[in-house]
Coordinates of C-alpha atoms in Angstrom, one line a residue:
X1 CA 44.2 180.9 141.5
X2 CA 43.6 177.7 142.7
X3 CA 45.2 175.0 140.2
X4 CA 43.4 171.5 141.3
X5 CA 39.8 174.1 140.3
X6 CA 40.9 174.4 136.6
X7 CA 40.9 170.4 136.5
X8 CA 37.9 168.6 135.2
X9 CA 38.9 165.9 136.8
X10 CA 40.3 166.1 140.8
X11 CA 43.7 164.3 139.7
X12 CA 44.5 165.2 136.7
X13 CA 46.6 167.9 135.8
X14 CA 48.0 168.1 132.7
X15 CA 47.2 171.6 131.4
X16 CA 46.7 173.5 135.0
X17 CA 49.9 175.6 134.2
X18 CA 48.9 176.2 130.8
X19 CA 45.5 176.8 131.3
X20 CA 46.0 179.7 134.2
X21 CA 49.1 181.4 132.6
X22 CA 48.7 183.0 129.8
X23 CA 52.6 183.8 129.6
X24 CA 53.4 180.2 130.0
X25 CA 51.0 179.5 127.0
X26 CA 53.7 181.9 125.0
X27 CA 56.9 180.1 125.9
X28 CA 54.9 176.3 125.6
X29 CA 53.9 177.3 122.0
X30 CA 57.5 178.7 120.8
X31 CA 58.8 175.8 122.1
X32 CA 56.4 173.3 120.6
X33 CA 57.8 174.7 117.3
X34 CA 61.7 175.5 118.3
X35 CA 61.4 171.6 119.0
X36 CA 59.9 170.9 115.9
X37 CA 62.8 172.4 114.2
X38 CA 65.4 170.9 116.0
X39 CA 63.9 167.4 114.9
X40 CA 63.2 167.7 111.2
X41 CA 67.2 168.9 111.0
X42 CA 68.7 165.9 113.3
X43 CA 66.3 163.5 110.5
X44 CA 67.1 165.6 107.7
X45 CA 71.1 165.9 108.3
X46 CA 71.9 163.0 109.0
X47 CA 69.7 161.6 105.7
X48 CA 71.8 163.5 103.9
X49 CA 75.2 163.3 105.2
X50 CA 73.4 159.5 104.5
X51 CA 73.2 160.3 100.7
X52 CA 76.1 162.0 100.2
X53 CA 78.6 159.1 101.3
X54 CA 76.8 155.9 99.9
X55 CA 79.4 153.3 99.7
X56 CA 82.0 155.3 101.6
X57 CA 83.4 153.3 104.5
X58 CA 83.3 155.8 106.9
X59 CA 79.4 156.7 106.3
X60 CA 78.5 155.3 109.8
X61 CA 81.0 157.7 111.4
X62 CA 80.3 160.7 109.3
X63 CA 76.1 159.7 109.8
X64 CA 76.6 160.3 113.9
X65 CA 78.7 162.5 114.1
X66 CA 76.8 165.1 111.8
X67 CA 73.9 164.7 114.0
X68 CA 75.8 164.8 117.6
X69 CA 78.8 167.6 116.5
X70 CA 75.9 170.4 117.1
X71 CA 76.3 169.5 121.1
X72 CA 80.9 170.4 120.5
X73 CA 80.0 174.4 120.8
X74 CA 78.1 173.9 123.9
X75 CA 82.0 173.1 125.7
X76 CA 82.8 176.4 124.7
X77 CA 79.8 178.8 124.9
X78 CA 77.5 176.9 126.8
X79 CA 78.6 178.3 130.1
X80 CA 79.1 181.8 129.0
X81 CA 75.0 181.8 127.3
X82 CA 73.9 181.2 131.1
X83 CA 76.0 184.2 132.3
X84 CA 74.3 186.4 129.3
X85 CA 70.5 184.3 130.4
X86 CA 71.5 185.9 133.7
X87 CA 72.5 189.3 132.8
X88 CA 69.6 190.9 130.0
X89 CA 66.1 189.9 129.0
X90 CA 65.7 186.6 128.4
X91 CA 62.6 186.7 125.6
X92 CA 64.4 189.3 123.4
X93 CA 67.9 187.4 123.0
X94 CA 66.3 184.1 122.2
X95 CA 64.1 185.8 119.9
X96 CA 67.3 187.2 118.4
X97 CA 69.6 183.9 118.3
X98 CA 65.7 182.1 116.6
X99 CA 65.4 184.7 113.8
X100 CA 69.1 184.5 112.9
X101 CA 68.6 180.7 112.7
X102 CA 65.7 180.7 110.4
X103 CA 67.9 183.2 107.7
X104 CA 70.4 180.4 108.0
X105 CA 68.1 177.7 107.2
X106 CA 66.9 179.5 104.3
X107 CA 70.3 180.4 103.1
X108 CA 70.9 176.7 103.1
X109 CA 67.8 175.5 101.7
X110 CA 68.6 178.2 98.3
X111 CA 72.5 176.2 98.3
X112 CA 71.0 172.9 98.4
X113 CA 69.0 174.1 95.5
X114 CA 72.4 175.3 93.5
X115 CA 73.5 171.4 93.8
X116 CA 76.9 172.5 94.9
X117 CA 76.2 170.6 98.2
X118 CA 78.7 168.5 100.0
X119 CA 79.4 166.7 103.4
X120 CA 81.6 170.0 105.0
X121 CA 79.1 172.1 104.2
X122 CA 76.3 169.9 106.3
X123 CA 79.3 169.7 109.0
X124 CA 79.1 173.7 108.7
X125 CA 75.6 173.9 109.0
X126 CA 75.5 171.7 112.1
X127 CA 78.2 173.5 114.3
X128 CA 76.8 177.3 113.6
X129 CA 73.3 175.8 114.8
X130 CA 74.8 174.3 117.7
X131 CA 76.4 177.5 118.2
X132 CA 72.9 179.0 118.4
X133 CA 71.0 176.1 120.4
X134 CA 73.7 176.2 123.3
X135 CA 72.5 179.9 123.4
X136 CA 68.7 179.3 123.4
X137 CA 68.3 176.1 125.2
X138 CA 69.1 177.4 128.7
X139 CA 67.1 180.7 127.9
X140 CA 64.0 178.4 126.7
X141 CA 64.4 176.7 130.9
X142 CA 64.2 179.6 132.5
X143 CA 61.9 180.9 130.8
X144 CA 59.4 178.5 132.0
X145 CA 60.5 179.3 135.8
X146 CA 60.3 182.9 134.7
X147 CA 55.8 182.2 133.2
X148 CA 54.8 180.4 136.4
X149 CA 55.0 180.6 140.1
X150 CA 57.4 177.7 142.2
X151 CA 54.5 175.7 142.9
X152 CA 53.5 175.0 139.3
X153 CA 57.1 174.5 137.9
X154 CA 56.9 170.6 138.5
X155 CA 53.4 170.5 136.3
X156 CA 55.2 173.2 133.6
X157 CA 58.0 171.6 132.7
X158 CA 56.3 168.1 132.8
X159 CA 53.8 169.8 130.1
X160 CA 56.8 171.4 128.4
X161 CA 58.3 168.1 127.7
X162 CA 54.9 167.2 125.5
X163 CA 56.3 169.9 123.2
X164 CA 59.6 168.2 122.8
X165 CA 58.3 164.6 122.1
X166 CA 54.8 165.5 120.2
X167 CA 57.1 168.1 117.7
X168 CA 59.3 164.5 117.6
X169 CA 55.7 162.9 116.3
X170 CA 55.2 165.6 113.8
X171 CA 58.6 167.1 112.5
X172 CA 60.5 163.9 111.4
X173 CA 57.1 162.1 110.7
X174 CA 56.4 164.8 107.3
X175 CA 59.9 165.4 106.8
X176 CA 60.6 161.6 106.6
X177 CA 58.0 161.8 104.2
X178 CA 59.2 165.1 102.4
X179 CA 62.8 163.8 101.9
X180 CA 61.2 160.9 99.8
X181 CA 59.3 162.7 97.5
X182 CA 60.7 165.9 97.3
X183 CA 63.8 166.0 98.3
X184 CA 65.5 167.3 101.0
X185 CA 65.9 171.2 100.3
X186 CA 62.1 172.1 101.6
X187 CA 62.7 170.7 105.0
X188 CA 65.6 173.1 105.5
X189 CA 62.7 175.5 104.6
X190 CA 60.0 173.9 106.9
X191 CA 62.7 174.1 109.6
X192 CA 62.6 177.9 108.7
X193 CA 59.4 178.6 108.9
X194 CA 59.3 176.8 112.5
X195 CA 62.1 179.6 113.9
X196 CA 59.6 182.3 112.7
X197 CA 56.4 180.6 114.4
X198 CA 58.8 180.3 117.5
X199 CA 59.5 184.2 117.2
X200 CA 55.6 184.9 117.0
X201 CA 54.7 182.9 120.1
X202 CA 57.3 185.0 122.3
X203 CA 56.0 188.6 121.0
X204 CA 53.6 189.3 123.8
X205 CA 55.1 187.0 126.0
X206 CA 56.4 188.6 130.0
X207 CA 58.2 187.3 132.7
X208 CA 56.1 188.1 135.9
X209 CA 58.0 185.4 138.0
X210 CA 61.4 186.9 137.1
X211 CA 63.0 187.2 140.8
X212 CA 65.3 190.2 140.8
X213 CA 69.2 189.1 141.8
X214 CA 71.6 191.2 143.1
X215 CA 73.1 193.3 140.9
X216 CA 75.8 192.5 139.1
X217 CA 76.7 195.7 137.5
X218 CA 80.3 195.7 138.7
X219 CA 80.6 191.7 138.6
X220 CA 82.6 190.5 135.5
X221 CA 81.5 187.7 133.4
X222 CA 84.2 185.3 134.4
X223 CA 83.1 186.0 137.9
X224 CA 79.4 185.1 137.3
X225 CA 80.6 182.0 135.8
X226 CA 82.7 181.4 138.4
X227 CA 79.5 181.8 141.0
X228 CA 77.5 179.7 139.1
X229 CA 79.9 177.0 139.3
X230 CA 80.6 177.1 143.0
X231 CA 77.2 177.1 143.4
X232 CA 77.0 173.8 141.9
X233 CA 80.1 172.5 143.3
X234 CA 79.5 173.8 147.1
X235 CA 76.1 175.7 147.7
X236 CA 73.7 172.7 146.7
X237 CA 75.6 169.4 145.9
X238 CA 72.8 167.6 144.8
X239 CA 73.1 169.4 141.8
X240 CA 76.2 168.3 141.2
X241 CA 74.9 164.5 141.3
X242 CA 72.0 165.1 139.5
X243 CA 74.2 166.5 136.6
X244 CA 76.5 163.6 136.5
X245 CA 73.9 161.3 136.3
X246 CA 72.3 162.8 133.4
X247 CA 75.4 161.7 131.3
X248 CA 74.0 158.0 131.0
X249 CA 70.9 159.3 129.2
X250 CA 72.3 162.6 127.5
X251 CA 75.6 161.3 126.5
X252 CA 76.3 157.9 126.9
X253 CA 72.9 156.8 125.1
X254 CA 72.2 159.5 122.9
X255 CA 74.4 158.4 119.9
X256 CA 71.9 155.8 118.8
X257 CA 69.6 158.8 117.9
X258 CA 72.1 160.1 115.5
X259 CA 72.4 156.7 114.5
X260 CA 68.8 155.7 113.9
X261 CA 69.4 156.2 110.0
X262 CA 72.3 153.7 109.9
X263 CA 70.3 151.3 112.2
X264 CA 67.4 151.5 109.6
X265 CA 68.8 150.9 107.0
X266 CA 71.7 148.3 108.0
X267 CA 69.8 146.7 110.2
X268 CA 66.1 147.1 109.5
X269 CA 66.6 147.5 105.4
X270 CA 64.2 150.1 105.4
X271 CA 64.7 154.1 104.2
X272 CA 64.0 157.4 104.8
X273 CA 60.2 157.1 105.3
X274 CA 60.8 154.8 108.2
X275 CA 63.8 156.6 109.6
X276 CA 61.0 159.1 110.5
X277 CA 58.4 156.9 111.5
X278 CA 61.0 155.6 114.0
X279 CA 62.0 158.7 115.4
X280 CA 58.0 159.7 115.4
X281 CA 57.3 156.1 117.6
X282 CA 60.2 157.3 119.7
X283 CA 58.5 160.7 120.3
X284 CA 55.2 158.9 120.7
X285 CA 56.8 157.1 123.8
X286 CA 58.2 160.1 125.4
X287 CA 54.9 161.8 125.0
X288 CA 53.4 159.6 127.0
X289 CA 55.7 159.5 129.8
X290 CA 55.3 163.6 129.7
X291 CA 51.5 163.3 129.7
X292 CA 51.3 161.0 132.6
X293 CA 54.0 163.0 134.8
X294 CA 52.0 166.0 133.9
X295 CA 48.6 164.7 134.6
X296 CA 49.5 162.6 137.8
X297 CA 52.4 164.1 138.8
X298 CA 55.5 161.6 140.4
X299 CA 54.1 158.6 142.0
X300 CA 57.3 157.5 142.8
X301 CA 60.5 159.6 144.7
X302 CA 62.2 161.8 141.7
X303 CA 65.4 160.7 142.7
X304 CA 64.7 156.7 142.2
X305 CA 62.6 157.3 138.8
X306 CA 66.1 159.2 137.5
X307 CA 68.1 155.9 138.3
X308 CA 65.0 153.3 137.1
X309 CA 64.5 155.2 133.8
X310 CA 68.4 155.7 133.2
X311 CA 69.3 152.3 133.7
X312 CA 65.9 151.2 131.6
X313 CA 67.4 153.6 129.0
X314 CA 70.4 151.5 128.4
X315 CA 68.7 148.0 129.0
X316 CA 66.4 148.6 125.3
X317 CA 69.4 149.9 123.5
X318 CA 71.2 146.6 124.2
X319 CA 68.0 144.6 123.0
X320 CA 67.5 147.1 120.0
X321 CA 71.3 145.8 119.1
X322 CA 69.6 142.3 118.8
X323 CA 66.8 143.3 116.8
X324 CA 66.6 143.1 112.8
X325 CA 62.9 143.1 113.0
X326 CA 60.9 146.1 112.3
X327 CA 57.4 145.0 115.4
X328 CA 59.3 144.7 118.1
X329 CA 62.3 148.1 117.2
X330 CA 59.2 150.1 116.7
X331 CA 57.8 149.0 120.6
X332 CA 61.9 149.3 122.0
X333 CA 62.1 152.7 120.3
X334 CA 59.1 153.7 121.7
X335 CA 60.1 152.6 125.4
X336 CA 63.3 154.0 124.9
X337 CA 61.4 157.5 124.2
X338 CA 59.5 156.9 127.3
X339 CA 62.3 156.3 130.0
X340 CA 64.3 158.9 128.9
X341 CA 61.7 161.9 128.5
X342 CA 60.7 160.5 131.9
X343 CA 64.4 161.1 133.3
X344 CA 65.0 164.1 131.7
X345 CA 61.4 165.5 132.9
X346 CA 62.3 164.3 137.0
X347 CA 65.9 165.3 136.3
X348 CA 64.6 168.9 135.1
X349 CA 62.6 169.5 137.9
X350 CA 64.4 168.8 140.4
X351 CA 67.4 170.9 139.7
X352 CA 64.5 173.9 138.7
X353 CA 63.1 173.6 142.0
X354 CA 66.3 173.9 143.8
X355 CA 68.0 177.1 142.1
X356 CA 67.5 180.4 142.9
X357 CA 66.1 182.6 140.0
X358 CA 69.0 184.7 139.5
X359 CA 71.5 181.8 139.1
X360 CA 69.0 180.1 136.9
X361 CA 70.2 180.4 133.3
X362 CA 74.1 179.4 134.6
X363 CA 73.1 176.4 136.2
X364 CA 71.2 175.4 133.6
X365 CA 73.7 176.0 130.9
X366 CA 76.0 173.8 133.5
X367 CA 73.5 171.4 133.5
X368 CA 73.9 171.0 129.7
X369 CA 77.7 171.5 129.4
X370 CA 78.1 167.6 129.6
X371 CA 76.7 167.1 126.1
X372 CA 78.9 169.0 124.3
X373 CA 81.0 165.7 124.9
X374 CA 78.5 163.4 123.2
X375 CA 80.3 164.0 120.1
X376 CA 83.5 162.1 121.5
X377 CA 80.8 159.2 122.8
X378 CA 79.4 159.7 118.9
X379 CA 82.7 159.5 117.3
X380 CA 84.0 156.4 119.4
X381 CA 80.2 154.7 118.5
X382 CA 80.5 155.5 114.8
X383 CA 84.0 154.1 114.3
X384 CA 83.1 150.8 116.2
X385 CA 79.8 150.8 113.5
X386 CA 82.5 151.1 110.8
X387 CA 85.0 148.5 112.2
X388 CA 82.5 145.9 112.8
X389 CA 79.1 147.0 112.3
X390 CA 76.1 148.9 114.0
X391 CA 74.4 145.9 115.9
X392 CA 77.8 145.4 118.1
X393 CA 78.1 149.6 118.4
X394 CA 75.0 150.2 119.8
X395 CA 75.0 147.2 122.0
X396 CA 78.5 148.2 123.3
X397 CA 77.0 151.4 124.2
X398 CA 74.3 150.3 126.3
X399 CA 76.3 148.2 128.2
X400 CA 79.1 150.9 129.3
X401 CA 75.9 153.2 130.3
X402 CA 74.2 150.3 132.1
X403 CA 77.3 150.0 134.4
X404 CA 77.7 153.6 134.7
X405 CA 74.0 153.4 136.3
X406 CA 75.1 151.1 138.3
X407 CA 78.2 152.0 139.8
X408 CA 76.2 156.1 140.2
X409 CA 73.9 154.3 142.0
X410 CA 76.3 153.5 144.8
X411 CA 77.8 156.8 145.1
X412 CA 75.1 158.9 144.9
X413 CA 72.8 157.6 147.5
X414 CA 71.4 161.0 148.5
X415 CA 70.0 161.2 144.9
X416 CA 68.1 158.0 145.6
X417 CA 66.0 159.6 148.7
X418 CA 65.0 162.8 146.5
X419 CA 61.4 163.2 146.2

């Protein structure tokens, strides 16, 4: 089937992949709502690690680091989920892992209700998710390669991203409002009810583009993992660069997310409400950038927009460390949404469209193995937020990932020519 056809319109492109694959439909609609979970718990965590420690003088510290400490398990399962992507079917294990999270989310919701709450438990909560999300999130990438053929993957994961930032519009957005006037134990239930929606979209869901590897019946674990990474390392270098460049965005910067309700209410003197507006206007902005990568494709070479968008990344979180007014945070966060969906996107696709099928769910998992360090990065930002105060953290952050850019972009060069 010709894909420039389904188009109304003879450049745009958004929806060809989801139009003409019906299994690609499954796996962009259990995402839309895995994504939606994942939001309306980084908004409602960190709110409530938030209420818990009012007045403490560690509650900028405890604040990020309950929202980045689900990324810690990925260090030590993260590689071993893309050996298991690699070894059974796909669809049923993250099925699995999604049901097992919405029980838990429940569970919680009925404790909250007991009022026996406290800060470990939300620390608890946080790791045995991230436990579960270093498991699904390379299985949700290759599933995507696995619903289309290699031509459309550029155009499907561009489209995939509009899951990721129009679930960021919607989740915190009612769970911002939810948390204000009815506390926070029904969005641990909303979050529940997004697992099972997620676990509905994948029933009749197939893999017709899953390439058959060879077979690795006799092949240990350790030495899949150990293919996988010499892969990386030897087989296709670029990788390699592409990877390490992806900590500016998906490490360096990330904090401020977990952040957000420290800088909105230290900085911005607003609440809850606005926390999730502001996380809503930073989904709005990466919505955008995945609708116009998606519609137009890349009008520029991949391997520039990954530098431009990274370095643009850090530049706003410097300015949003300058800013006590809510106009102009509201137009940073939303440019900060933009650049770094947009770098993620070109990131994404380029590593997708280099890897062979049957190393898919490895290098992937490699891919994310950096952020399991982001709680470190979190940790350092939320102790310099306590020592001095979260206007000198965040713009001490952008800086060191704006001369990371910077000094990447003299090593790398044959990331720079990439198109």
């Amino acid at each position: 089937m010709n894909l420039i056809q389904l188009s109304g319109l003879r450049n745009i492109h958004t929806f060809d992949s989801w139009i003409a694959y019906k299994n690609y439909r499954f796996i962009w609609v259990g995402n839309f709502f895995g994504n939606n979970a994942q939001w309306l718990q980084l908004l409602t965590i960190g709110w409530l690690v938030r209420d818990l420690t009012i007045g403490s003088s560690t509650t900028s510290l405890l604040v990020i680091t309950v929202g980045a400490i689900n990324t810690l398990p990925g260090l030590v399962v993260g590689p071993w989920a893309g050996v298991l992507g690699d070894r059974v079917d796909r669809r049923k294990l993250l099925m699995l892992i999604q049901t097992f999270m919405a029980v838990m989310a429940i569970s919680f919701a009925l404790f909250m209700l007991s009022g026996k709450i406290m800060v470990w438990h939300a620390y608890a909560y946080v790791i045995i998710s991230g436990i579960c999300r270093s498991f699904a999130m390379p299985l949700r990438q290759a599933l995507i390669a696995n619903t289309v053929p290699r031509e459309a993957l550029g155009n499907a994961l561009a489209a995939n991203v509009l899951t990721i930032t129009s679930s960021r519009l919607f989740g915190p957005f009612f769970g911002g409002v939810l948390i204000a006037t009815l506390g926070f134990s029904w969005n641990f239930v909303l979050e529940a009810g997004f697992y099972v929606c997620m676990v509905l979209s994948l029933l009749p869901m197939k893999t017709p583009y899953r390439e058959p590897g060879r077979a690795r019946v006799n092949k240990s674990p350790a030495a899949d993992l150990k293919e996988g990474i010499l892969y990386i390392w030897k087989g296709e270098r670029i990788i390699f660069f592409l990877i390490m460049l992806s900590l500016v965005p998906n490490v360096i910067i990330q904090p401020f997310m977990f952040l957000l309700p420290v800088f909105t209410d230290e900085i911005l003197g607003r609440g809850a409400d606005v926390g999730g507006v502001l996380l809503a206007i930073n989904g709005a902005g990466g919505l955008l950038a995945a609708f116009i990568i998606a519609s137009v494709g890349f009008i520029f070479r991949k391997g520039r927009v990954v530098f431009g968008t990274a370095a643009l990344s850090c530049v706003v979180v410097i300015l949003l460390g300058f800013t006590p007014w809510l106009a102009p945070a509201i137009i940073m966060i939303a440019l900060l949404g933009f650049s770094q969906s947009t770098f993620r996107t070109t990131n994404s696709t380029l590593i997708q469209s280099l890897v062979p099928d049957e190393l898919r769910s490895r290098v992937t998992s490699l891919r994310s193995y950096g952020q399991g360090f982001v709680v470190f990065t979190s940790l350092l930002i939320g102790w310099i937020a306590d020592l001095s105060s979260a206007s000198v953290a965040i713009v001490i952050m952008g800086g060191f990932g704006l001369a990371m850019t910077l000094a990447y972009l003299l090593i790398a060069r044959r990331v720079r020519e990439l198109s």
